[in-house]
Coordinates of C-alpha atoms and ligand atoms in Angstrom, one line a residue:
M1 CA -30.6 -19.9 -17.6
T2 CA -33.7 -20.9 -19.5
R3 CA -37.3 -20.3 -19.0
G4 CA -39.1 -22.9 -16.8
N5 CA -35.7 -23.8 -15.3
P6 CA -34.9 -20.6 -13.7
C7 CA -31.7 -21.0 -11.8
Q8 CA -29.2 -23.8 -11.9
L9 CA -26.1 -22.5 -10.1
P10 CA -25.4 -23.1 -6.5
G11 CA -26.7 -20.0 -4.7
M12 CA -29.0 -19.5 -7.7
L13 CA -26.8 -17.0 -9.5
P14 CA -26.8 -17.4 -13.2
N15 CA -23.4 -16.7 -14.9
Y16 CA -23.1 -14.2 -17.8
D17 CA -20.7 -11.7 -19.2
P18 CA -21.7 -8.3 -17.8
N19 CA -20.4 -6.7 -21.0
D20 CA -23.3 -8.5 -22.8
S21 CA -26.3 -6.2 -22.2
E22 CA -28.6 -8.5 -24.1
A23 CA -27.7 -11.4 -21.9
G24 CA -28.2 -9.2 -18.8
M25 CA -31.7 -8.2 -19.9
K26 CA -32.6 -11.8 -20.7
I27 CA -31.6 -12.8 -17.1
L28 CA -33.8 -10.0 -15.7
E29 CA -36.7 -11.1 -17.8
D30 CA -36.3 -14.7 -16.6
L31 CA -36.0 -13.6 -13.0
T32 CA -39.1 -11.4 -13.2
E33 CA -41.1 -14.0 -15.2
N34 CA -40.4 -16.9 -12.8
V35 CA -40.8 -15.2 -9.5
E36 CA -42.8 -17.9 -7.8
Q37 CA -40.5 -20.8 -8.7
I38 CA -37.4 -18.8 -7.9
Q39 CA -38.8 -17.8 -4.5
Q40 CA -39.7 -21.4 -3.7
R41 CA -36.3 -22.6 -4.7
V42 CA -34.6 -19.9 -2.7
L43 CA -36.5 -20.8 0.4
E44 CA -35.9 -24.5 -0.2
E45 CA -32.2 -23.9 -0.6
I46 CA -31.9 -21.8 2.5
I47 CA -33.8 -24.3 4.6
T48 CA -31.9 -27.3 3.2
R49 CA -28.6 -25.7 3.8
N50 CA -29.4 -24.3 7.3
A51 CA -31.9 -26.6 8.9
R52 CA -29.1 -28.0 11.2
T53 CA -28.1 -24.6 12.5
D54 CA -28.8 -24.1 16.2
Y55 CA -31.3 -21.4 15.3
L56 CA -33.4 -23.3 12.8
K57 CA -33.1 -26.7 14.5
G58 CA -34.9 -25.2 17.5
F59 CA -37.9 -24.5 15.4
L60 CA -37.9 -27.0 12.5
D61 CA -36.9 -30.0 14.6
G62 CA -35.3 -31.8 11.7
Q63 CA -38.1 -31.0 9.2
F64 CA -37.2 -29.3 5.9
D65 CA -40.6 -28.3 5.0
K66 CA -41.6 -24.8 3.8
Q67 CA -45.0 -24.9 5.6
V68 CA -43.3 -25.9 8.8
F69 CA -40.8 -23.1 8.3
K70 CA -43.6 -20.5 8.0
K71 CA -45.6 -22.0 10.9
T72 CA -42.8 -22.4 13.4
V73 CA -40.0 -19.9 12.6
P74 CA -41.0 -16.6 14.1
V75 CA -40.9 -13.2 12.4
V76 CA -38.2 -11.4 14.4
N77 CA -36.6 -8.0 15.1
Y78 CA -32.9 -7.4 15.7
E79 CA -33.3 -7.8 19.4
D80 CA -34.4 -11.4 18.9
I81 CA -31.3 -12.4 16.9
K82 CA -28.8 -10.2 18.7
P83 CA -27.7 -12.9 21.1
Y84 CA -26.7 -15.1 18.2
I85 CA -24.8 -12.3 16.5
E86 CA -23.0 -11.4 19.7
R87 CA -22.0 -15.0 20.2
I88 CA -20.5 -15.1 16.7
A89 CA -18.8 -11.7 17.3
N90 CA -17.3 -13.2 20.5
G91 CA -16.0 -16.4 18.8
D92 CA -18.8 -18.9 18.7
S93 CA -19.0 -20.9 15.5
S94 CA -21.0 -19.2 12.8
N95 CA -23.0 -22.4 12.2
I96 CA -25.2 -21.4 15.1
I97 CA -27.1 -19.5 12.4
S98 CA -25.5 -20.2 9.1
A99 CA -24.1 -23.3 7.4
E100 CA -21.9 -21.0 5.3
P101 CA -19.1 -19.5 7.3
I102 CA -19.8 -15.9 8.3
I103 CA -16.7 -14.0 7.3
E104 CA -17.6 -10.6 8.6
L105 CA -20.3 -8.5 10.3
L106 CA -21.9 -5.6 8.5
T107 CA -22.6 -2.6 10.8
S108 CA -26.0 -1.3 10.0
S109 CA -27.8 1.9 11.0
G110 CA -29.8 1.8 14.1
T111 CA -28.8 1.1 17.7
S112 CA -29.3 -1.8 19.9
G113 CA -28.2 -1.2 23.5
G114 CA -25.8 1.6 22.4
Q115 CA -24.1 -0.6 19.8
P116 CA -24.7 -0.5 16.0
K117 CA -26.7 -3.5 14.6
M118 CA -24.5 -6.1 12.9
M119 CA -25.6 -8.2 10.0
P120 CA -23.9 -11.5 9.1
S121 CA -22.2 -11.8 5.7
T122 CA -20.6 -14.7 3.8
A123 CA -18.1 -15.0 1.0
E124 CA -20.9 -16.3 -1.3
D125 CA -22.9 -13.2 -0.5
L126 CA -20.2 -11.0 -2.1
H127 CA -20.9 -12.9 -5.4
R128 CA -24.6 -12.2 -4.9
K129 CA -23.9 -8.5 -4.6
T130 CA -21.6 -8.6 -7.7
F131 CA -24.4 -10.3 -9.6
F132 CA -26.8 -7.6 -8.5
Y133 CA -24.5 -4.7 -9.4
N134 CA -23.9 -6.2 -12.8
L135 CA -27.7 -6.3 -13.4
L136 CA -27.9 -2.5 -13.0
V137 CA -25.8 -2.1 -16.2
P138 CA -28.2 -3.5 -18.8
V139 CA -31.1 -1.5 -17.3
M140 CA -29.2 1.7 -17.7
N141 CA -28.1 0.8 -21.2
K142 CA -31.7 0.3 -22.2
Y143 CA -32.5 3.9 -21.5
V144 CA -29.2 5.7 -22.1
D145 CA -27.1 5.2 -25.1
G146 CA -23.3 5.3 -25.4
L147 CA -22.4 4.7 -21.8
D148 CA -19.4 2.7 -23.1
E149 CA -18.0 5.9 -24.7
G150 CA -16.8 7.5 -21.6
K151 CA -16.5 7.3 -17.8
A152 CA -18.5 7.6 -14.6
M153 CA -17.3 10.1 -12.0
Y154 CA -18.8 8.0 -9.2
L155 CA -17.6 9.1 -5.8
L156 CA -17.2 6.1 -3.6
F157 CA -15.9 6.1 0.0
V158 CA -14.8 3.6 2.6
K159 CA -15.5 4.1 6.3
P160 CA -13.5 3.0 9.3
E161 CA -13.7 -0.6 10.3
T162 CA -12.9 -2.6 13.4
K163 CA -12.6 -6.2 14.5
T164 CA -14.9 -8.1 16.9
P165 CA -13.3 -10.0 19.9
S166 CA -13.2 -13.1 17.7
G167 CA -11.3 -11.3 15.0
L168 CA -14.2 -10.9 12.5
M169 CA -14.2 -7.6 10.6
A170 CA -17.1 -5.3 11.4
R171 CA -17.7 -2.5 8.9
P172 CA -20.4 -0.9 6.8
V173 CA -21.7 -3.0 3.8
L174 CA -20.3 -0.7 1.1
T175 CA -16.8 -0.6 2.8
S176 CA -16.9 -4.4 2.9
Y177 CA -17.8 -4.5 -0.8
Y178 CA -15.2 -2.0 -2.0
K179 CA -12.5 -3.7 -0.1
S180 CA -13.4 -7.1 -1.4
N181 CA -11.6 -8.8 -4.3
N182 CA -15.0 -8.8 -6.1
F183 CA -14.6 -5.0 -6.4
K184 CA -10.8 -4.7 -6.5
N185 CA -10.3 -7.4 -9.1
R186 CA -13.5 -6.8 -11.0
P187 CA -13.2 -7.7 -14.7
F188 CA -13.2 -4.8 -17.1
N189 CA -16.7 -3.6 -18.0
R190 CA -16.8 -1.1 -20.7
F191 CA -20.0 0.4 -19.4
N192 CA -18.6 0.9 -16.0
V193 CA -15.3 2.7 -16.0
Y194 CA -14.7 5.1 -13.2
T195 CA -12.7 8.3 -13.2
S196 CA -11.6 7.5 -9.6
P197 CA -8.7 5.1 -9.4
D198 CA -9.3 2.3 -6.8
E199 CA -6.5 3.7 -4.6
T200 CA -8.5 7.0 -4.1
I201 CA -11.7 5.1 -3.3
L202 CA -10.0 2.8 -0.8
C203 CA -8.0 5.6 0.9
S204 CA -9.1 5.6 4.6
D205 CA -8.6 9.3 5.0
S206 CA -11.9 10.7 3.8
K207 CA -10.6 14.2 3.0
Q208 CA -7.8 12.9 0.9
S209 CA -10.1 10.5 -0.8
M210 CA -12.6 13.2 -1.7
Y211 CA -9.9 15.6 -2.9
C212 CA -8.3 13.0 -5.1
Q213 CA -11.5 11.7 -6.6
L214 CA -12.7 15.2 -7.5
L215 CA -9.3 16.1 -8.9
C216 CA -9.4 13.0 -11.1
G217 CA -12.9 13.7 -12.1
L218 CA -12.1 17.3 -13.1
V219 CA -9.0 16.3 -15.1
Q220 CA -11.1 13.8 -17.0
R221 CA -14.1 16.1 -17.3
Q222 CA -14.5 15.6 -21.1
E223 CA -14.8 11.9 -20.7
V224 CA -17.4 12.0 -17.9
L225 CA -20.8 10.7 -19.0
R226 CA -22.4 10.4 -15.6
V227 CA -21.7 11.6 -12.1
G228 CA -22.9 10.4 -8.7
A229 CA -22.4 8.8 -5.4
V230 CA -24.4 6.2 -3.6
F231 CA -26.6 8.6 -1.7
A232 CA -27.7 12.1 -2.6
S233 CA -26.2 13.4 0.7
A234 CA -22.7 12.2 -0.2
F235 CA -22.9 13.8 -3.6
L236 CA -24.0 17.1 -2.2
R237 CA -21.1 16.9 0.3
A238 CA -18.8 16.5 -2.7
I239 CA -20.2 19.7 -4.3
K240 CA -19.7 21.6 -1.1
F241 CA -16.2 20.3 -0.9
L242 CA -15.6 21.5 -4.4
E243 CA -16.9 24.9 -3.4
H244 CA -14.3 25.1 -0.7
N245 CA -11.4 23.6 -2.6
W246 CA -11.7 24.5 -6.3
K247 CA -8.9 27.0 -6.2
E248 CA -6.4 24.5 -4.8
L249 CA -7.7 21.8 -7.2
C250 CA -7.2 24.2 -10.1
S251 CA -3.8 25.1 -8.9
N252 CA -2.9 21.4 -8.9
I253 CA -4.2 21.0 -12.5
R254 CA -2.3 24.1 -13.6
T255 CA 1.0 22.9 -12.2
G256 CA 0.6 19.2 -12.7
H257 CA 1.5 18.7 -9.0
V258 CA -0.7 17.2 -6.3
S259 CA -0.9 19.2 -3.1
D260 CA 1.6 18.2 -0.4
W261 CA -1.0 17.4 2.1
I262 CA -2.0 14.4 0.0
T263 CA 0.3 12.0 1.8
D264 CA -1.4 8.7 1.1
P265 CA 1.2 7.0 -1.1
G266 CA -1.3 5.1 -3.2
C267 CA -3.3 8.3 -3.9
R268 CA -0.3 10.4 -4.7
K269 CA 1.0 7.9 -7.2
V270 CA -2.3 7.3 -9.1
V271 CA -3.4 11.0 -9.0
S272 CA 0.0 12.1 -10.3
L273 CA -0.5 9.7 -13.2
V274 CA -3.9 11.1 -14.0
L275 CA -2.7 14.7 -13.7
N276 CA 0.2 13.7 -15.9
K277 CA 1.5 17.2 -16.8
P278 CA 0.6 20.9 -16.3
K279 CA -2.8 21.8 -17.8
P280 CA -3.1 25.6 -17.5
E281 CA -6.0 25.9 -20.0
L282 CA -8.1 23.3 -18.3
A283 CA -7.4 25.0 -15.0
D284 CA -8.5 28.4 -16.5
L285 CA -11.7 26.8 -17.7
I286 CA -12.6 25.2 -14.4
E287 CA -11.7 28.3 -12.5
H288 CA -13.9 30.4 -14.8
E289 CA -16.9 28.2 -14.1
C290 CA -16.3 27.9 -10.4
N291 CA -15.7 31.7 -10.1
S292 CA -19.2 32.5 -11.4
K293 CA -21.5 34.0 -8.8
S294 CA -24.1 31.4 -9.0
W295 CA -23.5 27.7 -8.9
E296 CA -26.8 26.9 -10.5
G297 CA -26.2 24.2 -13.1
I298 CA -22.5 23.8 -12.1
I299 CA -22.5 20.0 -12.8
K300 CA -23.4 20.5 -16.5
K301 CA -20.8 23.3 -16.8
L302 CA -18.0 21.3 -15.2
W303 CA -18.9 18.0 -16.8
P304 CA -20.6 19.0 -20.0
R305 CA -21.2 15.5 -21.4
T306 CA -23.0 14.3 -18.3
K307 CA -26.2 12.5 -19.1
Y308 CA -27.5 11.9 -15.6
I309 CA -26.7 12.0 -11.9
E310 CA -26.7 8.6 -10.2
V311 CA -27.7 9.0 -6.6
I312 CA -30.4 7.5 -4.4
V313 CA -33.0 10.2 -4.0
T314 CA -35.8 8.1 -2.5
G315 CA -36.7 7.6 1.1
S316 CA -35.0 10.1 3.4
M317 CA -32.8 11.2 0.5
A318 CA -35.8 12.8 -1.2
Q319 CA -35.2 15.9 0.9
Y320 CA -32.2 16.7 -1.3
V321 CA -34.0 16.6 -4.7
S322 CA -34.4 20.4 -5.0
T323 CA -30.8 21.2 -4.1
L324 CA -29.6 18.6 -6.6
E325 CA -31.8 20.0 -9.2
Y326 CA -30.3 23.4 -8.6
Y327 CA -26.8 22.2 -9.1
S328 CA -27.5 19.8 -11.9
G329 CA -29.2 22.1 -14.3
G330 CA -32.1 19.7 -15.0
L331 CA -30.1 16.5 -15.4
P332 CA -32.1 13.3 -14.5
L333 CA -31.6 12.0 -11.0
V334 CA -31.3 8.3 -11.1
S335 CA -31.9 6.0 -8.1
T336 CA -30.7 2.7 -9.4
M337 CA -31.1 0.3 -6.5
Y338 CA -32.6 -0.4 -3.1
A339 CA -30.4 -2.4 -0.7
S340 CA -29.3 -2.8 2.9
S341 CA -26.8 -4.4 5.1
E342 CA -29.1 -7.4 5.5
C343 CA -29.4 -8.0 1.8
Y344 CA -29.6 -6.3 -1.6
F345 CA -33.2 -6.1 -2.5
G346 CA -34.3 -4.4 -5.7
I347 CA -33.6 -2.6 -8.9
N348 CA -35.3 0.5 -10.5
F349 CA -36.3 -0.7 -14.0
K350 CA -37.3 2.8 -15.1
P351 CA -34.2 4.7 -14.0
L352 CA -35.2 7.9 -15.7
S353 CA -38.4 8.2 -13.9
K354 CA -38.9 11.3 -11.6
P355 CA -37.7 10.7 -8.0
W356 CA -41.3 10.5 -6.6
D357 CA -42.2 7.9 -9.2
V358 CA -39.3 5.6 -8.5
S359 CA -40.2 2.0 -7.8
Y360 CA -37.9 -0.9 -7.2
T361 CA -38.5 -4.4 -8.4
L362 CA -37.3 -7.0 -5.9
I363 CA -35.0 -9.5 -7.4
P364 CA -36.3 -12.9 -6.4
N365 CA -33.0 -14.8 -6.2
M366 CA -31.6 -12.3 -3.6
A367 CA -33.5 -13.7 -0.6
Y368 CA -36.9 -15.1 0.3
F369 CA -39.2 -12.1 0.7
E370 CA -42.3 -11.9 2.8
F371 CA -44.6 -9.0 3.6
L372 CA -46.5 -7.8 6.7
P373 CA -49.5 -5.9 5.6
V374 CA -49.7 -2.3 6.9
K375 CA -53.2 -0.9 7.0
K376 CA -54.2 2.4 5.4
K377 CA -55.9 5.0 7.5
N378 CA -59.5 4.2 8.5
E379 CA -59.3 1.0 6.4
D380 CA -60.9 -1.2 9.0
G381 CA -62.1 1.2 11.7
A382 CA -59.4 -0.1 14.1
Q383 CA -57.1 2.1 16.1
Y384 CA -54.1 3.0 14.0
V385 CA -51.4 5.6 14.6
Q386 CA -49.7 7.6 12.0
C387 CA -46.5 5.7 11.3
N388 CA -44.3 8.6 12.1
G389 CA -44.0 12.3 11.9
V390 CA -42.1 12.5 8.7
C391 CA -44.5 10.3 6.7
K392 CA -46.7 12.1 4.4
E393 CA -48.5 9.0 3.4
N394 CA -51.8 7.7 4.4
C395 CA -50.3 4.5 5.6
M396 CA -50.7 3.6 9.3
E397 CA -49.2 1.1 11.6
K398 CA -51.1 -0.7 14.3
E399 CA -50.0 0.3 17.7
T400 CA -49.8 -3.4 18.7
E401 CA -47.0 -5.6 17.7
K402 CA -47.5 -7.6 14.5
E403 CA -46.7 -11.1 15.7
D404 CA -50.3 -12.1 15.1
V405 CA -50.4 -10.9 11.5
E406 CA -49.7 -13.4 8.7
T407 CA -47.2 -12.5 6.1
V408 CA -47.8 -12.7 2.4
E409 CA -45.4 -13.9 -0.2
L410 CA -43.8 -11.9 -3.0
V411 CA -46.2 -13.1 -5.6
D412 CA -49.3 -12.4 -3.5
V413 CA -48.8 -8.7 -2.7
K414 CA -51.6 -6.5 -3.9
L415 CA -51.4 -3.4 -6.0
G416 CA -51.7 -0.2 -3.9
Q417 CA -51.1 -2.0 -0.6
Y418 CA -48.5 -1.1 2.0
Y419 CA -46.3 -3.7 3.5
E420 CA -43.3 -4.1 5.8
L421 CA -40.5 -6.1 4.3
V422 CA -39.4 -9.4 6.0
V423 CA -36.4 -11.3 4.6
T424 CA -34.9 -14.7 4.9
T425 CA -31.4 -14.5 3.6
F426 CA -28.6 -16.8 2.5
T427 CA -26.5 -15.4 5.3
G428 CA -28.4 -16.5 8.4
L429 CA -31.3 -14.1 8.9
Y430 CA -34.7 -15.9 9.1
R431 CA -38.0 -14.0 8.7
Y432 CA -36.2 -10.8 9.7
R433 CA -38.2 -7.5 9.8
V434 CA -36.1 -5.0 7.8
G435 CA -38.2 -2.1 9.1
D436 CA -39.0 -0.6 5.7
I437 CA -42.5 0.2 4.6
L438 CA -43.1 -0.3 0.9
M439 CA -46.1 0.2 -1.4
V440 CA -46.9 -1.9 -4.4
T441 CA -47.0 0.3 -7.5
G442 CA -47.1 -2.2 -10.3
F443 CA -45.5 -5.3 -11.8
H444 CA -42.6 -6.0 -14.1
N445 CA -43.7 -9.3 -15.7
K446 CA -44.7 -11.2 -12.6
A447 CA -42.4 -9.4 -10.2
P448 CA -44.1 -6.7 -8.0
Q449 CA -42.6 -3.2 -7.9
F450 CA -42.4 -1.2 -4.8
R451 CA -42.2 2.4 -3.9
F452 CA -40.1 3.0 -0.8
V453 CA -42.4 4.8 1.6
H454 CA -40.4 5.2 4.8
R455 CA -38.5 3.3 7.4
R456 CA -40.4 2.3 10.4
N457 CA -39.8 4.5 13.4
V458 CA -37.2 6.7 11.8
V459 CA -37.9 10.4 12.4
L460 CA -34.7 12.1 11.6
S461 CA -32.1 11.4 8.9
I462 CA -29.5 13.6 7.2
D463 CA -27.0 11.2 5.8
T464 CA -26.9 7.4 6.5
D465 CA -28.0 8.1 10.1
K466 CA -31.5 6.9 11.1
T467 CA -32.8 8.3 14.4
S468 CA -35.9 6.9 15.8
E469 CA -38.4 8.7 18.1
E470 CA -37.2 6.5 20.9
D471 CA -33.5 7.4 20.3
L472 CA -34.5 11.1 20.3
L473 CA -36.5 10.8 23.4
K474 CA -33.6 9.2 25.3
A475 CA -31.2 11.8 24.1
V476 CA -33.5 14.7 25.0
T477 CA -34.2 13.2 28.4
K478 CA -30.5 13.3 29.1
A479 CA -30.1 16.9 28.1
K480 CA -33.3 17.8 30.0
V481 CA -31.7 16.8 33.3
I482 CA -29.1 19.6 32.8
V483 CA -31.6 22.4 32.6
E484 CA -33.9 20.9 35.3
S485 CA -31.1 21.1 37.8
L486 CA -31.2 24.9 37.1
G487 CA -34.9 25.2 37.8
I488 CA -35.9 25.1 34.1
L489 CA -38.6 22.8 32.7
L490 CA -38.7 21.4 29.2
I491 CA -42.5 21.4 28.5
E492 CA -42.5 20.2 24.9
Y493 CA -40.1 19.4 22.1
T494 CA -40.1 18.4 18.5
S495 CA -37.4 18.2 15.8
Y496 CA -36.7 18.5 12.1
A497 CA -33.8 17.8 9.8
D498 CA -32.6 21.1 8.4
T499 CA -31.0 20.5 5.0
S500 CA -31.2 24.1 3.8
S501 CA -27.4 24.1 3.9
I502 CA -24.9 21.3 3.4
P503 CA -24.2 19.4 5.6
G504 CA -27.7 19.4 7.1
H505 CA -28.2 19.3 10.8
Y506 CA -30.7 18.2 13.4
V507 CA -32.9 21.0 14.9
L508 CA -34.7 20.6 18.2
F509 CA -37.5 23.0 19.1
W510 CA -37.8 23.4 22.8
E511 CA -40.5 25.1 24.8
I512 CA -39.2 25.8 28.2
T513 CA -40.3 27.6 31.3
S514 CA -39.0 28.5 34.8
K515 CA -40.2 26.2 37.5
G516 CA -42.9 27.8 39.5
N517 CA -43.9 30.5 37.0
N518 CA -44.7 30.5 33.3
H519 CA -41.9 32.8 32.3
L520 CA -39.1 32.2 29.9
P521 CA -36.0 31.8 32.0
V522 CA -32.8 33.6 31.3
L523 CA -30.7 31.2 29.3
D524 CA -27.0 30.6 29.8
P525 CA -25.6 29.9 26.3
K526 CA -22.9 27.6 27.8
I527 CA -25.6 25.5 29.4
M528 CA -27.7 25.3 26.3
E529 CA -24.7 24.4 24.2
Q530 CA -24.0 21.7 26.7
C531 CA -27.5 20.4 26.1
C532 CA -26.9 20.3 22.4
S533 CA -23.7 18.3 22.9
T534 CA -25.4 16.0 25.4
V535 CA -28.1 15.1 22.8
E536 CA -25.4 14.4 20.2
E537 CA -23.4 12.3 22.6
S538 CA -26.5 10.2 23.3
L539 CA -27.4 9.6 19.6
D540 CA -26.3 6.4 17.9
S541 CA -23.0 5.4 16.5
V542 CA -23.8 6.2 12.9
Y543 CA -25.0 9.7 13.8
R544 CA -21.8 10.3 15.8
R545 CA -19.6 8.9 13.0
C546 CA -21.3 11.1 10.4
R547 CA -21.0 14.1 12.7
R548 CA -17.4 13.5 13.9
K549 CA -15.6 11.5 11.3
D550 CA -17.4 12.1 8.0
N551 CA -18.5 15.7 8.7
S552 CA -21.7 14.8 6.8
I553 CA -23.9 16.2 9.6
G554 CA -23.5 19.7 11.0
P555 CA -23.7 20.7 14.7
L556 CA -27.0 20.0 16.4
E557 CA -29.1 23.1 17.1
I558 CA -31.7 23.8 19.8
R559 CA -34.2 26.6 19.0
V560 CA -36.0 27.8 22.1
V561 CA -39.5 28.9 21.2
Q562 CA -41.9 31.3 23.1
H563 CA -44.6 30.1 25.4
G564 CA -47.7 28.8 23.6
T565 CA -45.8 27.7 20.5
F566 CA -46.8 24.1 20.8
D567 CA -50.4 25.1 21.3
A568 CA -50.2 26.9 17.9
L569 CA -48.6 23.7 16.5
M570 CA -51.5 21.7 17.8
D571 CA -54.0 24.1 16.3
F572 CA -52.3 23.8 13.0
C573 CA -52.3 19.9 13.1
V574 CA -55.9 19.9 14.1
S575 CA -56.7 22.2 11.2
Q576 CA -55.0 19.7 9.0
G577 CA -57.2 16.8 10.1
S578 CA -55.6 15.5 13.3
S579 CA -58.1 14.5 15.9
V580 CA -58.1 16.7 19.0
N581 CA -58.7 13.8 21.4
Q582 CA -55.9 11.7 20.0
Y583 CA -53.5 14.5 19.4
K584 CA -49.9 13.8 20.3
T585 CA -47.1 16.3 19.7
P586 CA -45.3 15.1 16.6
R587 CA -41.7 14.5 17.6
C588 CA -40.6 15.3 14.1
I589 CA -41.9 17.9 11.7
K590 CA -41.8 17.8 8.0
S591 CA -44.4 20.2 6.8
G592 CA -43.0 23.5 5.8
E593 CA -46.0 25.3 7.2
A594 CA -45.6 23.7 10.6
I595 CA -41.9 24.5 10.6
N596 CA -42.8 28.2 9.8
I597 CA -45.1 28.2 12.8
L598 CA -42.3 27.1 15.1
D599 CA -39.6 29.2 13.4
S600 CA -41.6 32.4 13.7
R601 CA -41.7 32.0 17.5
V602 CA -38.0 31.2 18.1
V603 CA -36.5 33.4 20.8
A604 CA -33.0 31.9 21.0
R605 CA -30.8 29.5 19.0
F606 CA -27.9 27.4 20.3
F607 CA -25.5 25.0 18.6
S608 CA -23.4 22.2 19.8
Q609 CA -19.8 23.4 20.1
K610 CA -18.0 20.1 19.9
A611 CA -18.4 16.9 17.8
P612 CA -19.5 13.9 19.9
F613 CA -17.2 11.0 20.8
W614 CA -17.0 8.3 18.2
E615 CA -14.8 5.3 17.5
P616 CA -15.4 2.2 15.5
V617 CA -17.3 -0.3 17.7
Ligands
LIG1 P1 -28.2 0.1 6.2 O1 -28.5 -1.3 6.6 O2 -27.7 0.9 7.4 O3 -27.2 0.2 5.1 O4 -29.5 0.8 5.7 C1 -30.3 0.2 4.8 C2 -31.6 1.0 4.7 O5 -31.4 2.2 4.0 C3 -32.7 0.3 4.0 O6 -33.4 -0.7 4.8 C4 -33.6 1.5 3.7 O7 -34.3 1.9 4.9 C5 -32.6 2.6 3.3 N1 -32.4 2.5 1.9 C6 -31.5 1.8 1.2 N2 -31.7 2.0 -0.1 C7 -32.7 2.9 -0.3 C8 -33.4 3.4 -1.4 N3 -33.0 3.2 -2.7 N4 -34.4 4.3 -1.2 C9 -34.8 4.5 0.1 N5 -34.2 4.0 1.2 C10 -33.2 3.2 1.0

């Protein structure tokens, strides 16, 4: 790839040897210098390839023109494209939306009619992802030396998958990638050697997978230069697992034998090879560290050569920063990338920056990017609402839908402005609202950099779950019916994600009263526990999977608060600047002070006693 002639390959992916960091950096420079040309070519290519699909034909009417595209193709939400996705899931030809065959559907967080959202994916898109992953390496090498002198204890997991009626695989995006040949047959990259053998990553039993990956990581502790997982929540889950299982892990290391309950044949074989022989001294050393009263700085103690922790700590994962800092002993926390089931978006070009300073540079050959402006508070005197209860930002979203608002292109975004991301992908999504609100923080060459602000509508998140205010309302409404039948009224509710212990869990604060008088009713624990379970049963498939299958979310809790608590909350919000006239109870609380106000008035606490139903959809 040369300057002025940005991308020549089909699909616009320049070829290079990922072991060659200099070549990688050169590609990144080219991509970020030639943003405008690349974006134009991406759009041209997507339109040219797909103009004859049923979806685009309806709008473009045979025209291949970018202006026509932007004028006639609507900006859409999932609900708008769902009928097409469902047709494909049920056996219709994928060329109703994509000229490239759709080979699988990627299950995304968020629910639509009780089902997870599903995003189309093509074979070519796997190459695009590989290209993207390869670009992360030169960026890290620029800031951290010697990553080729050891290994990464990077804990990766696959999730259950299923097939659609037409036989297409439906699974989460990372599971799809790890199971692909692009991952399994990846060429050797000296900067990217994992302690986890592929068999342990691909093991479908998450407990065996976790155990074996930690065992391999401990045995190779002197070689480990970085540790991590994709999301902070998953990494902390691994630390908790270690807390519960270190004695058994040490016993395996001491004897050189893998525990009998590791029955997955692939795992047993590869882990036995890594264990190799009894290592009593290593076992003593690990036991000594794990036995210490405090686990502060345990990562550095167990993996002494570790230079950083690679986990996403932006967005909803920011809630884990302090816990990670406690365990890490001050190691940098590195969020390398920003991606989704729809498309991989951006790379953090300053990986060692503090979590709250992290920005992602959108890579212009990944998709065609557009941006819906999101106004700041009081910017134009119009009626805006706070985007959601968890957002600490000053950004606001208009209450009305945004169909009337024009999008701006990647090269036209303005510093300091908030935008919602809209993508047109190579896989059959056209002007699709991702739902993420981003803020422009600067530029790398000509490519804008964005801070992830929050996801539209999401109020609660512990792991990869994303619960909206609407999801929560629906779930609470179902539970409310149970108490109402007993003469109890739910007057007010709010929620928060309690991550003070791992795994975190959802907490609902309920103010309730007896019908007919203002007294706190006598509460039957069984009934209240049933309410907790009913809320959980009503939440989306990703929540239920995390809770039931991954154990990455703990039992949901209802805290009943005394009469008048929500008045106290309102007083607090008003004292913080909320308008009395427009005050609406926030359905999710993030401020520590507000949580204290609620917590100090709790009269009873109840937990869900059973994990909700879940099966792959
Ligand atoms: P899913 O499609 O279910 O995999 O979820 C993708 C979403 O996760 C994105 O649209 C973001 O809302 C969120 N996400 C992914 N990567 C990051 C990141 N680096 N920082 C913050 N949020 C992220």
